[in-house]
Amino acid sequence: MSENLIVPTMAEMMAKGEQPEVLFWVGCSGSFDDRAKKITKAFVRILNRANVSFAVLGAEESCTGDPAKRAGNEFAFQMQAIMNIQVFDAYEVKKIVTACPHCFNTLKNEYPELGGKYEVVHHTEFLKSLLESGRLTIEGGQFKGKRITFHDPCYLGRANKIYEAPRDLIQKLDAELVEMKRAKANGLCCGAGGAQMFKEPEKGTKDVNMERTDDALEVKPDIIAAGCPFCNTMLTDGVKFNHKEGEIQVLDVAELIANAQDL
Amino acid sequence: MQILSSILFIALAVVGISFFAINAKKIYRNIKLGQSVDRTDNPSERWKNMLLIAFGQKKMFSRPIPALLHLAIYVAFIITQIELIEIFIDGIFGTHRVFKDSLGQLYTFIISLIELVSLGALIATIAFLSRRNLLKLPRLNKEELLGWPKKDGNIILMMELVLVFCIFTMNGTDEALYNMGASHYANGTQGSFGFAISQHLGPAIFGSMSEGTLHFLERVGWWGHFAMVLAFLNYLYFSKHLHILLAFPNTYFANLRPLGQLDNLQSVTNEVKLMMDPNADPFAAPAPDADATPAKFGASDVQDLNWVQLLNAYSCTECGRCTSSCPANITGKKLSPRNIMMKTRDRLEEVGKNIDANKGTFIDDGKSLLNDYITPEELWACTSCNACVQECPIEISPLSIIMDMRRFLVMEQSAAPMELNTMMTNIENNGAPWQYNQMDRLNWKDEN
Ligand code: SF4
Ligand code: SF4
């Protein structure tokens, strides 16, 4: 499959004397995790379709430092942050979009105190603004009438009070949005945050992602939508554990939109 | 006789209030043991939070039924304070229902209101008692509540029951006395106070009693009410019910920033900047604004926490809303955010007693909040999801304490779980939590 993704880097743009409208911050998961790379590509396809002038940092991107900070390692975090801020500033970055709520939260809320002040948006907000400005149109396509439930990522929802943008997008697909019993501010974590993604869970009676998957399965969805690569992994594992991977897909909101457009 | 009663009243009030003042000062001193943190920005938003969340009980209403019951007790508590003013004046000057003549109809209205909300409080108290002891609501019967906290919850509800009984005894007997023209208020004329409940309750229950018995019972109700208030006031110090006072400052000083924003450690920033600045002279004298004592990173004991976190610990209501929404706790891990708050308070109390016993200075007792109270296992189970912070009806953040203690484990003791050490090394060496080469970050572009 030849994909023909157009993904300029900041360095290339700079060489041509151009400044993109927005920097797409891919994040570690979106760069290296096989599942998350699909989300990255889906988002790029949409950006290409909507003719958004964007660029990535590529090899100049580094971890935001979020997992280090949440693990308690303020040194490692600040080293990363200050290096990233130097790169942003060198390219005179003003606006950043990212598909990872952890990157989003850290860039938006924790970089300013270290001198990095940018307009940071989550990709669901960005997609919504593309729709509202008419740069992108979507139709239900294959998702018309499907039951879709949305899992609120903690770092998008509770941490930054973004609940509606992803839901608005799902409804644009003419899908039936069904809410889990724990949703929005009452949502249950997928179990990955706070650096949990990188370690075995403490002893308990159940893993958090299983508990959360049960919440989702309860509403009998065709698709579980997420807006975070880590939630995606956790819920995919949960669905597999329940042997439901044949019936239920776990998809990022960007993938829903890209697929609806046959991108 | 009257003089004696006044003297007894004044003595009781002075002792009760002084005792409370002494304990209140201790609480204030203990909170001040914490590190400084600036929470004076944005006063208008802070006042608004306090009015809505503490006074207006806004966050309680995420669970409407307990919210309404709680509201009944809360309103009763506030309105009854009006009657307390009269009790004080009557007690000191030997008068009886001193406001009745001057306030007239308004007096009848206020006392009727007190009776009605007291009835509401009575119903709520009984509901709360049965919820704790008969229904055994899970969040009110967790392991951390065994022993004193459970007793504490019940004691306070019992005190409320006594208080309400005293009010109705006092008003009911006085009504019966008034009916027979023997109330101290009316000087022999017959009539009715017309209070909403006791005008019916009084004759029904006390109507057949002798005048002497009635006078005696009226005094029992009156003194009982007053004594109960003083007892309650002094009980607060030992109880989770401190929240009825501290919820106000606690919501005022709460964090106003997005929940996802962890605080920045300035001491680390100074060092990191120095490390990364190629022109920095490593032997130069430290900048004048650098802390005089070398900073300890993170928190291992209560003195390392900031004063807002310590105020949080005293304010915690032990309601367990945080714990019942905590993903770690729901899935059976040892972490309970409520328990984090309770243990922080316990340790703070212990440190306070140590200071009292040692004439104002803390002598190392070989213990600390970390390990002796809160274990690393609990700390590492947290997903930093902020559900506990979202749920807390008075804006407490157990997460901030968890994070500060993780910082101590990692930066002072290098005691993170092994996989996290690997993750952090990868970030430092490869710029990603996994062992991939930074040069490969754009490979996805050309992969299928
Ligand atoms: S932030 Fe931590 S303690 Fe609080 S609810 Fe989430 S997992 Fe539990
Ligand atoms: S921290 Fe808040 S929610 Fe948790 S028990 Fe205390 S008062 Fe309740």
XYZ file of C-alpha atoms and ligand atoms in Angstrom:
727
model
C 0.000 0.000 0.000
C 1.508 3.278 -0.985
C 0.331 5.786 1.520
C 1.708 9.039 0.221
C 1.563 10.700 3.585
C 2.886 14.202 3.445
C 4.786 14.783 6.669
C 7.127 17.743 6.540
C 9.527 18.322 9.406
C 10.144 21.647 11.033
C 13.726 21.556 9.771
C 12.564 21.133 6.173
C 10.051 23.913 6.537
C 12.629 26.182 8.042
C 15.006 25.442 5.157
C 12.295 26.597 2.790
C 11.691 29.643 4.877
C 8.169 28.559 5.831
C 6.368 28.509 9.122
C 3.588 25.910 9.493
C 0.247 26.787 11.019
C 0.708 24.172 13.676
C 3.305 21.796 15.047
C 2.057 18.222 15.290
C 3.600 16.754 18.432
C 3.580 13.012 17.792
C 4.718 11.823 21.215
C 6.666 8.697 22.150
C 3.709 6.388 21.891
C 2.596 7.806 18.558
C 6.135 7.460 17.242
C 7.087 4.008 18.468
C 4.071 1.993 19.554
C 2.729 -0.084 16.686
C -0.898 0.461 17.585
C -0.468 4.148 18.247
C 1.400 4.698 14.971
C -1.869 3.915 13.203
C -3.520 6.733 15.102
C -0.693 9.049 14.133
C -1.110 8.160 10.480
C -4.879 8.497 10.587
C -4.506 11.956 12.001
C -1.939 12.903 9.335
C -4.278 11.689 6.605
C -6.953 14.009 7.916
C -4.495 16.889 8.107
C -3.432 16.199 4.538
C -7.036 16.017 3.364
C -7.902 19.290 5.070
C -4.798 20.938 3.644
C -3.521 21.915 7.054
C -0.034 23.283 6.951
C 1.706 21.412 9.716
C 5.081 19.952 10.522
C 6.568 17.446 12.934
C 9.872 17.585 14.760
C 10.873 14.060 13.769
C 14.217 13.148 15.264
C 14.279 16.464 17.073
C 11.282 15.488 19.149
C 11.920 13.969 22.551
C 9.753 12.690 25.386
C 7.788 15.485 27.098
C 8.956 14.014 30.392
C 5.413 13.310 31.618
C 5.995 9.726 32.776
C 9.152 10.775 34.588
C 7.365 13.605 36.370
C 4.481 11.377 37.407
C 6.920 8.770 38.656
C 8.406 11.481 40.863
C 11.547 12.222 38.876
C 11.397 15.972 38.559
C 14.995 16.097 37.327
C 14.434 13.893 34.315
C 11.219 15.762 33.571
C 12.733 19.198 33.673
C 15.751 18.161 31.588
C 13.377 16.953 28.878
C 11.130 19.965 29.164
C 13.904 22.501 28.963
C 15.475 20.766 25.955
C 12.119 20.598 24.188
C 11.427 24.230 24.942
C 14.767 25.165 23.372
C 13.744 23.325 20.206
C 10.290 24.936 20.147
C 11.786 28.336 20.610
C 14.380 27.792 17.905
C 11.533 27.119 15.467
C 9.380 29.883 16.910
C 6.555 27.472 17.582
C 3.244 29.128 18.508
C 0.664 26.386 18.269
C 0.960 22.664 19.022
C -1.510 19.865 18.356
C -1.092 16.386 19.790
C -3.075 13.159 19.888
C -1.764 12.205 23.325
C -3.564 13.691 26.346
C -0.483 13.202 28.502
C 1.700 15.218 26.130
C -1.159 17.693 25.781
C -1.496 18.212 29.512
C 2.207 18.545 30.140
C 2.886 20.882 27.233
C -0.140 22.977 28.041
C 0.047 23.138 31.819
C 3.535 22.289 32.950
C 5.802 23.830 30.323
C 4.729 27.447 30.910
C 6.366 27.576 34.330
C 9.615 26.517 32.700
C 9.316 29.245 30.115
C 7.490 27.397 27.327
C 4.206 29.126 26.562
C 2.328 27.886 23.499
C -1.201 27.371 22.366
C -1.667 23.640 22.873
C -4.695 21.754 21.571
C -5.715 18.133 21.700
C -6.372 16.583 18.313
C -10.073 16.157 19.052
C -10.375 19.898 19.653
C -8.341 20.575 16.538
C -10.499 18.299 14.410
C -13.580 19.960 15.768
C -12.256 23.366 14.798
C -11.474 22.076 11.280
C -15.073 20.992 10.980
C -16.441 24.232 12.320
C -14.366 26.280 9.941
C -15.507 24.091 7.071
C -12.031 22.869 6.187
C -13.132 19.345 6.827
C -16.460 17.690 6.269
C -17.375 14.254 7.499
C -20.156 11.869 6.865
C -21.162 8.854 8.823
C -19.897 6.376 6.268
C -19.348 2.991 7.763
C -20.211 4.225 11.268
C -23.787 5.298 10.590
C -26.013 3.914 13.351
C -23.186 2.074 15.106
C -23.150 2.064 18.886
C -20.059 3.938 19.972
C -19.078 4.586 23.563
C -16.383 7.092 24.463
C -13.878 6.496 27.230
C -12.739 9.783 28.768
C -8.983 9.859 29.182
C -8.251 11.259 32.659
C -5.710 13.713 31.296
C -8.149 15.090 28.750
C -11.301 14.983 30.869
C -10.814 15.562 34.555
C -7.391 17.101 34.193
C -8.416 19.617 31.523
C -12.208 19.476 31.451
C -12.442 18.537 27.769
C -15.490 16.311 27.497
C -17.470 17.606 24.555
C -15.057 17.846 21.619
C -14.620 14.077 21.161
C -18.320 13.489 21.700
C -19.271 16.117 19.132
C -17.031 14.413 16.593
C -18.546 11.001 17.237
C -22.017 12.392 16.810
C -21.002 13.893 13.487
C -20.581 10.315 12.264
C -24.323 9.753 12.724
C -23.363 7.137 15.243
C -25.284 6.373 18.397
C -23.194 7.673 21.257
C -23.849 5.541 24.333
C -22.488 6.596 27.712
C -20.977 4.224 30.215
C -22.277 4.428 33.768
C -19.029 6.070 34.749
C -18.427 8.855 32.234
C -17.080 12.378 31.984
C -16.045 13.701 35.403
C -17.012 10.352 36.932
C -15.054 8.384 34.372
C -12.815 5.577 35.487
C -9.134 5.606 34.615
C -7.896 3.024 32.095
C -5.084 2.210 34.481
C -2.171 3.563 32.442
C -1.642 7.055 33.868
C 0.828 8.170 36.479
C 3.555 6.025 34.871
C 1.540 2.841 35.521
C 1.892 2.036 31.813
C 5.516 1.197 32.394
C 5.244 -1.168 35.334
C 3.328 -4.128 36.658
C 0.301 -3.092 38.696
C 0.395 -3.462 42.472
C -1.331 -6.490 43.911
C -5.098 -6.266 43.909
C -8.154 -8.230 42.938
C -8.321 -7.080 39.341
C -6.489 -4.911 36.858
C -7.856 -1.433 36.328
C -8.171 -1.839 32.561
C -10.342 -4.926 33.076
C -12.663 -2.995 35.359
C -12.882 -0.232 32.785
C -13.434 -2.636 29.910
C -16.327 -4.145 31.854
C -17.866 -0.662 32.087
C -17.604 -0.392 28.320
C -18.879 -3.891 27.540
C -21.899 -3.257 29.728
C -23.321 -0.780 27.206
C -22.880 -3.276 24.362
C -20.966 -1.066 21.967
C -19.810 -1.857 18.457
C -16.881 0.436 18.990
C -15.083 1.753 22.020
C -13.668 5.139 21.131
C -10.717 6.679 22.910
C -8.698 9.817 22.532
C -5.445 8.595 24.022
C -2.947 6.020 22.782
C -2.468 4.601 26.283
C -6.187 4.199 26.918
C -6.364 2.549 23.521
C -3.792 -0.073 24.478
C -5.363 -0.724 27.862
C -8.867 -1.141 26.482
C -7.685 -3.230 23.547
C -6.068 -5.591 26.036
C -9.286 -5.681 28.019
C -11.385 -6.475 24.963
C -8.982 -9.238 23.949
C -9.061 -10.677 27.434
C -12.831 -10.951 27.077
C -12.426 -12.558 23.632
C -14.487 -9.815 22.064
C -11.932 -8.542 19.582
C -13.987 -10.041 16.747
C -17.051 -7.951 17.581
C -15.779 -4.825 19.245
C -13.143 -2.451 17.908
C -11.186 0.013 19.991
C -10.508 3.075 17.866
C -9.162 6.547 18.335
C -11.472 9.394 17.391
C -9.020 10.348 14.629
C -9.262 6.826 13.217
C -13.043 6.995 13.271
C -12.967 10.125 11.188
C -10.258 8.968 8.830
C -12.059 5.659 8.267
C -15.389 7.354 7.726
C -13.756 9.325 4.940
C -12.027 6.264 3.508
C -8.752 8.045 4.029
C -30.150 30.660 93.410
C -30.289 32.794 90.295
C -26.837 34.174 90.977
C -25.508 30.681 91.486
C -26.936 29.559 88.188
C -25.401 32.554 86.405
C -22.033 31.881 87.952
C -22.199 28.236 86.962
C -23.178 29.211 83.451
C -20.373 31.718 83.024
C -17.820 29.321 84.490
C -18.888 26.557 82.143
C -18.773 28.857 79.126
C -15.340 30.217 80.013
C -13.854 26.777 80.597
C -15.423 25.332 77.449
C -14.369 28.165 75.204
C -10.843 28.486 76.598
C -10.271 24.809 76.167
C -11.361 25.068 72.580
C -9.126 28.074 72.019
C -6.109 26.168 73.335
C -6.746 23.293 70.962
C -7.488 25.592 68.044
C -4.105 27.206 68.590
C -2.459 23.799 68.466
C -4.118 23.021 65.181
C -2.975 26.333 63.789
C 0.575 25.697 64.952
C 0.599 22.200 63.479
C -0.638 23.428 60.120
C 2.101 26.037 60.154
C 4.676 23.257 60.453
C 4.163 22.806 56.716
C 6.210 24.417 53.972
C 5.047 27.726 52.635
C 2.998 27.896 49.476
C 1.306 30.916 47.997
C -2.453 30.607 47.767
C -3.420 34.257 47.852
C -3.811 34.859 44.119
C -7.206 35.436 42.585
C -9.117 36.250 45.775
C -12.419 36.717 43.989
C -12.367 33.205 42.607
C -11.310 31.888 46.010
C -14.235 33.582 47.741
C -16.535 32.242 45.093
C -15.245 28.708 45.644
C -15.692 29.018 49.366
C -19.237 30.303 49.021
C -20.274 27.692 46.490
C -18.403 24.661 47.737
C -18.249 25.076 51.513
C -21.213 27.304 52.224
C -23.317 26.226 49.251
C -22.331 22.533 49.443
C -22.124 22.456 45.658
C -19.992 19.362 45.256
C -22.118 17.373 47.686
C -24.888 17.268 45.132
C -23.150 14.794 42.918
C -24.954 12.361 45.246
C -28.355 13.962 45.855
C -29.731 11.839 48.702
C -26.839 12.105 51.133
C -26.513 15.722 50.015
C -30.064 16.520 51.140
C -29.642 14.702 54.441
C -26.335 16.427 55.032
C -27.914 19.751 54.131
C -30.630 19.225 56.764
C -28.054 18.754 59.511
C -25.941 21.596 58.198
C -28.815 24.096 58.047
C -30.014 23.006 61.475
C -26.524 23.509 62.810
C -26.307 27.036 61.444
C -29.795 28.186 62.385
C -29.619 26.785 65.899
C -26.740 29.154 66.546
C -29.298 31.969 66.667
C -30.944 30.332 69.642
C -27.555 29.998 71.225
C -27.265 33.773 71.449
C -30.438 33.853 73.510
C -29.201 31.020 75.676
C -26.067 32.993 76.407
C -27.958 36.125 77.391
C -30.490 34.212 79.473
C -27.710 32.227 81.084
C -25.671 35.196 82.123
C -28.459 37.525 83.202
C -30.936 35.006 84.486
C -33.618 36.057 82.013
C -35.970 33.674 80.235
C -36.504 33.821 76.461
C -35.216 37.354 76.445
C -35.891 37.923 72.733
C -39.546 36.982 72.803
C -40.963 40.369 73.672
C -38.729 42.430 71.462
C -38.985 40.153 68.435
C -42.613 39.118 68.800
C -43.833 37.300 65.705
C -40.336 37.080 64.322
C -39.315 35.171 67.443
C -42.073 32.646 66.938
C -40.990 32.323 63.336
C -37.301 31.789 64.121
C -37.913 29.221 66.838
C -40.437 27.449 64.603
C -37.837 27.344 61.861
C -35.310 25.897 64.281
C -37.817 23.252 65.281
C -38.563 22.339 61.692
C -34.930 22.038 60.615
C -34.209 20.152 63.843
C -36.844 17.658 62.835
C -35.133 17.397 59.446
C -31.817 16.924 61.184
C -33.348 14.234 63.390
C -34.514 12.297 60.356
C -31.147 12.755 58.659
C -29.292 11.669 61.767
C -31.299 8.490 62.034
C -30.753 7.837 58.320
C -27.028 8.400 58.705
C -26.823 6.155 61.746
C -28.558 3.334 59.945
C -26.472 3.886 56.825
C -23.341 3.456 58.877
C -24.458 0.639 61.128
C -27.305 -1.238 59.488
C -26.905 -0.744 55.747
C -23.128 -0.875 56.132
C -22.462 1.317 53.133
C -19.136 0.069 51.742
C -17.381 3.425 51.730
C -18.304 3.949 55.395
C -17.152 0.520 56.451
C -13.692 0.246 54.982
C -10.778 -1.088 56.881
C -9.296 2.333 57.631
C -12.439 3.272 59.547
C -12.272 0.396 62.013
C -11.875 1.508 65.603
C -11.838 5.174 66.465
C -12.987 6.688 63.137
C -16.101 4.535 63.152
C -16.827 5.390 66.752
C -16.194 9.026 65.975
C -18.800 8.989 63.232
C -21.354 7.432 65.565
C -20.545 9.620 68.568
C -21.143 12.788 66.617
C -24.474 11.507 65.356
C -25.466 10.598 68.909
C -24.506 14.078 70.054
C -26.761 15.464 67.383
C -29.601 13.274 68.599
C -29.131 14.520 72.163
C -29.055 18.093 70.940
C -32.315 17.706 69.058
C -33.966 15.961 72.023
C -32.847 18.780 74.293
C -34.393 21.382 72.000
C -37.714 19.601 71.898
C -37.724 18.888 75.626
C -36.940 22.493 76.414
C -39.571 23.917 74.089
C -42.158 21.221 74.736
C -42.086 21.520 78.518
C -42.087 25.292 78.346
C -45.142 25.116 76.125
C -46.866 22.848 78.656
C -45.918 25.281 81.421
C -47.209 28.231 79.425
C -50.488 26.378 78.903
C -50.955 26.099 82.649
C -49.793 29.675 83.181
C -46.537 28.664 84.864
C -43.845 29.460 82.294
C -41.135 31.745 83.562
C -41.630 33.751 80.460
C -45.263 34.662 80.854
C -45.436 35.434 84.555
C -48.596 33.538 85.139
C -50.682 34.408 82.102
C -51.884 31.483 80.077
C -51.167 31.042 76.398
C -49.109 29.280 73.803
C -45.726 30.035 72.274
C -47.103 28.855 68.967
C -43.865 27.164 67.911
C -44.427 24.958 64.887
C -43.801 21.609 66.498
C -43.685 22.016 70.254
C -47.115 23.656 70.451
C -48.476 20.214 69.584
C -45.705 18.080 70.966
C -45.595 19.853 74.339
C -49.168 19.188 75.470
C -49.170 15.715 73.932
C -46.095 14.450 75.719
C -45.702 16.662 78.769
C -49.283 17.850 79.296
C -50.047 15.520 82.202
C -46.891 16.214 84.200
C -46.753 18.257 87.388
C -45.450 21.798 87.354
C -42.375 20.831 89.337
C -41.433 18.039 86.965
C -41.950 20.315 84.024
C -39.722 23.020 85.442
C -37.092 20.434 86.122
C -37.289 18.941 82.621
C -37.264 22.379 81.030
C -34.004 23.107 82.802
C -32.609 19.731 81.788
C -33.334 20.592 78.150
C -31.914 24.076 78.440
C -28.714 23.138 80.258
C -28.414 20.027 78.164
C -28.521 22.058 74.993
C -25.895 24.442 76.229
C -23.601 21.763 77.627
C -23.910 19.765 74.435
C -22.828 22.720 72.360
C -19.733 23.193 74.493
C -18.999 19.488 74.430
C -19.396 19.451 70.677
C -17.069 22.382 70.273
C -14.376 20.661 72.253
C -14.975 17.337 70.672
C -14.200 18.762 67.229
C -10.499 18.785 67.933
C -10.423 15.016 68.145
C -12.831 14.374 65.348
C -13.358 14.397 61.632
C -16.037 16.941 62.419
C -13.401 19.588 62.390
C -14.527 19.931 58.813
C -17.504 22.015 59.850
C -15.021 24.768 60.610
C -12.085 23.995 58.345
C -14.050 23.332 55.165
C -14.209 27.102 54.802
C -10.505 27.946 54.763
C -9.846 24.662 52.998
C -11.975 25.566 50.010
C -10.646 29.110 50.019
C -7.035 27.974 49.770
C -7.699 25.095 47.373
C -5.760 24.671 44.165
C -7.196 26.775 41.328
C -5.067 25.377 38.513
C -6.080 22.584 36.135
C -6.102 19.262 37.967
C -3.520 17.828 35.612
C -0.945 20.451 36.397
C 1.495 19.147 38.972
C 3.479 21.832 40.724
C 6.889 22.782 39.478
C 9.815 22.160 41.820
C 11.726 25.407 41.621
C 14.720 23.994 43.489
C 15.098 21.431 40.721
C 14.721 24.076 38.024
C 17.620 26.009 39.504
C 19.864 22.968 39.409
C 18.778 21.818 35.972
C 19.373 25.257 34.492
C 22.798 25.326 36.062
C 23.573 21.875 34.668
C 22.475 22.823 31.181
C 24.071 26.213 31.023
C 27.477 25.814 29.349
C 28.619 29.122 30.800
C 27.714 28.341 34.367
C 30.563 28.307 36.815
C 30.041 25.219 38.950
C 32.083 26.727 41.769
C 30.268 30.019 41.839
C 28.492 30.995 45.010
C 24.861 29.935 44.997
C 22.425 32.578 43.861
C 21.186 34.686 46.749
C 17.614 33.513 46.297
C 18.568 29.857 46.622
C 17.253 28.329 49.813
C 19.662 28.635 52.693
C 19.202 25.038 53.729
C 19.668 22.648 50.838
C 16.233 21.593 49.691
C 15.012 18.100 50.331
C 13.279 16.789 47.267
C 9.777 15.565 47.859
C 8.244 14.630 51.192
C 8.923 11.870 53.677
C 7.250 13.451 56.681
C 4.555 15.969 57.458
C 6.946 18.900 57.807
C 7.960 18.413 54.169
C 4.405 18.839 52.981
C 3.029 22.317 52.486
C 0.583 23.898 54.930
C -2.342 23.513 52.535
C -1.782 19.756 52.464
C -1.753 19.760 56.274
C -4.902 21.869 56.381
C -6.389 19.306 53.970
C -5.578 16.550 56.445
C -7.373 18.311 59.305
C -10.324 19.144 57.051
C -10.915 15.648 55.710
C -14.387 14.435 56.551
C -13.489 10.783 56.086
C -16.507 10.484 53.833
C -14.586 8.196 51.506
C -15.945 9.616 48.281
C -12.365 9.788 47.063
C -11.680 6.176 47.897
C -14.864 4.861 46.375
C -13.942 6.501 43.063
C -10.261 5.534 43.138
C -9.450 3.008 40.388
C -6.664 1.520 42.453
C -8.919 1.006 45.446
C -11.825 -0.256 43.350
C -9.568 -2.982 41.995
C -8.399 -4.092 45.400
C -5.053 -2.354 45.724
C -3.859 -1.123 49.095
C -4.117 2.538 48.105
C -6.990 4.495 49.638
C -6.827 8.265 49.157
C -8.962 8.772 52.268
C -6.465 6.767 54.218
C -3.648 8.940 52.875
C -5.414 11.947 54.403
C -6.208 10.184 57.675
C -2.671 8.950 58.135
C -1.273 12.375 57.367
C -3.440 13.808 60.116
C -2.485 11.046 62.546
C 1.187 11.659 61.967
C 0.729 15.409 62.236
C -1.005 14.925 65.573
C 1.852 12.736 66.726
C 4.411 15.348 65.705
C 2.335 18.010 67.476
C 2.281 15.998 70.710
C 6.011 15.479 70.430
C 6.482 19.249 70.191
C 4.204 19.821 73.194
C 6.110 17.286 75.240
C 9.464 18.796 74.327
C 8.725 22.423 75.142
C 8.155 23.630 71.654
C 10.725 21.759 69.600
C 10.391 18.545 67.698
C 12.728 15.798 68.880
C 13.322 13.084 66.299
C 11.198 10.097 67.187
C 12.673 7.812 64.567
C 9.381 7.703 62.716
C 8.076 9.318 59.574
C 4.929 9.583 57.506
C 6.602 7.475 54.863
C 6.900 3.813 55.828
C 5.519 4.148 59.358
C 2.183 5.394 58.098
C 2.088 5.296 54.313
C 3.843 2.513 52.453
C 5.530 2.748 49.048
C 3.168 0.059 47.806
C 0.240 2.414 48.294
C 2.068 5.286 46.642
C 3.023 3.312 43.549
C -0.511 2.124 42.946
C -1.778 5.610 42.071
C -2.582 6.329 38.426
C -2.698 10.092 39.051
C -6.186 10.050 37.552
C -7.475 12.841 39.804
C -10.752 11.055 40.530
C -10.146 11.560 44.249
C -9.627 15.286 43.801
C -12.675 15.582 41.573
C -14.857 13.743 44.070
C -13.806 15.412 47.289
C -16.663 17.660 48.411
C -14.229 20.126 49.954
C -11.436 20.241 47.391
C -8.836 18.120 49.133
C -6.045 16.682 47.002
C -4.752 13.326 48.230
C -2.886 13.096 44.914
C -0.607 15.999 45.757
C 0.625 14.190 48.867
C 1.111 10.974 46.912
C 3.161 12.818 44.292
C 5.355 14.567 46.845
C 6.119 11.270 48.533
C 6.924 9.611 45.212
C 9.342 12.435 44.579
C 11.108 11.659 47.829
C 11.281 7.957 47.012
C 12.743 8.643 43.585
C 14.935 11.689 44.026
C 16.203 11.136 47.553
C 16.185 7.381 47.822
C 16.290 6.081 44.249
C 13.656 3.665 45.411
C 11.348 3.434 42.414
C 10.116 0.050 41.203
C 12.680 -1.437 38.855
C 10.609 -1.060 35.699
C 10.184 2.620 36.416
C 13.927 3.004 36.782
C 14.312 1.455 33.353
C 11.688 3.813 31.979
C 13.425 6.838 33.454
C 16.834 5.756 32.201
C 15.377 5.345 28.737
C 13.956 8.847 28.866
C 17.306 10.235 29.918
C 19.283 8.319 27.297
C 16.913 7.930 24.361
C 14.301 10.622 24.854
C 11.545 8.025 25.098
C 10.313 5.726 27.850
C 11.175 2.721 25.704
C 14.493 1.691 24.349
C 14.200 3.116 20.867
C 16.608 5.374 19.097
C 15.577 8.991 18.915
C 16.719 9.000 15.284
C 13.908 6.545 14.498
C 11.093 8.788 15.659
C 9.814 9.452 12.171
C 10.033 5.885 10.875
C 6.262 5.472 11.078
C 5.941 7.753 8.087
C 7.296 5.142 5.698
C 6.028 2.005 7.395
C 2.889 0.220 6.450
S -5.327 10.039 41.681
Fe -4.472 8.180 42.607
S -5.364 8.136 44.649
Fe -6.553 9.592 43.483
S -8.246 8.380 42.680
Fe -6.671 8.358 41.105
S -5.481 6.507 41.531
Fe -6.702 6.917 43.371
S -10.325 13.558 51.085
Fe -12.283 14.473 50.652
S -13.419 12.859 49.624
Fe -11.738 11.887 50.640
S -12.547 11.266 52.604
Fe -11.585 13.247 52.899
S -13.250 14.691 52.661
Fe -13.968 12.749 51.776
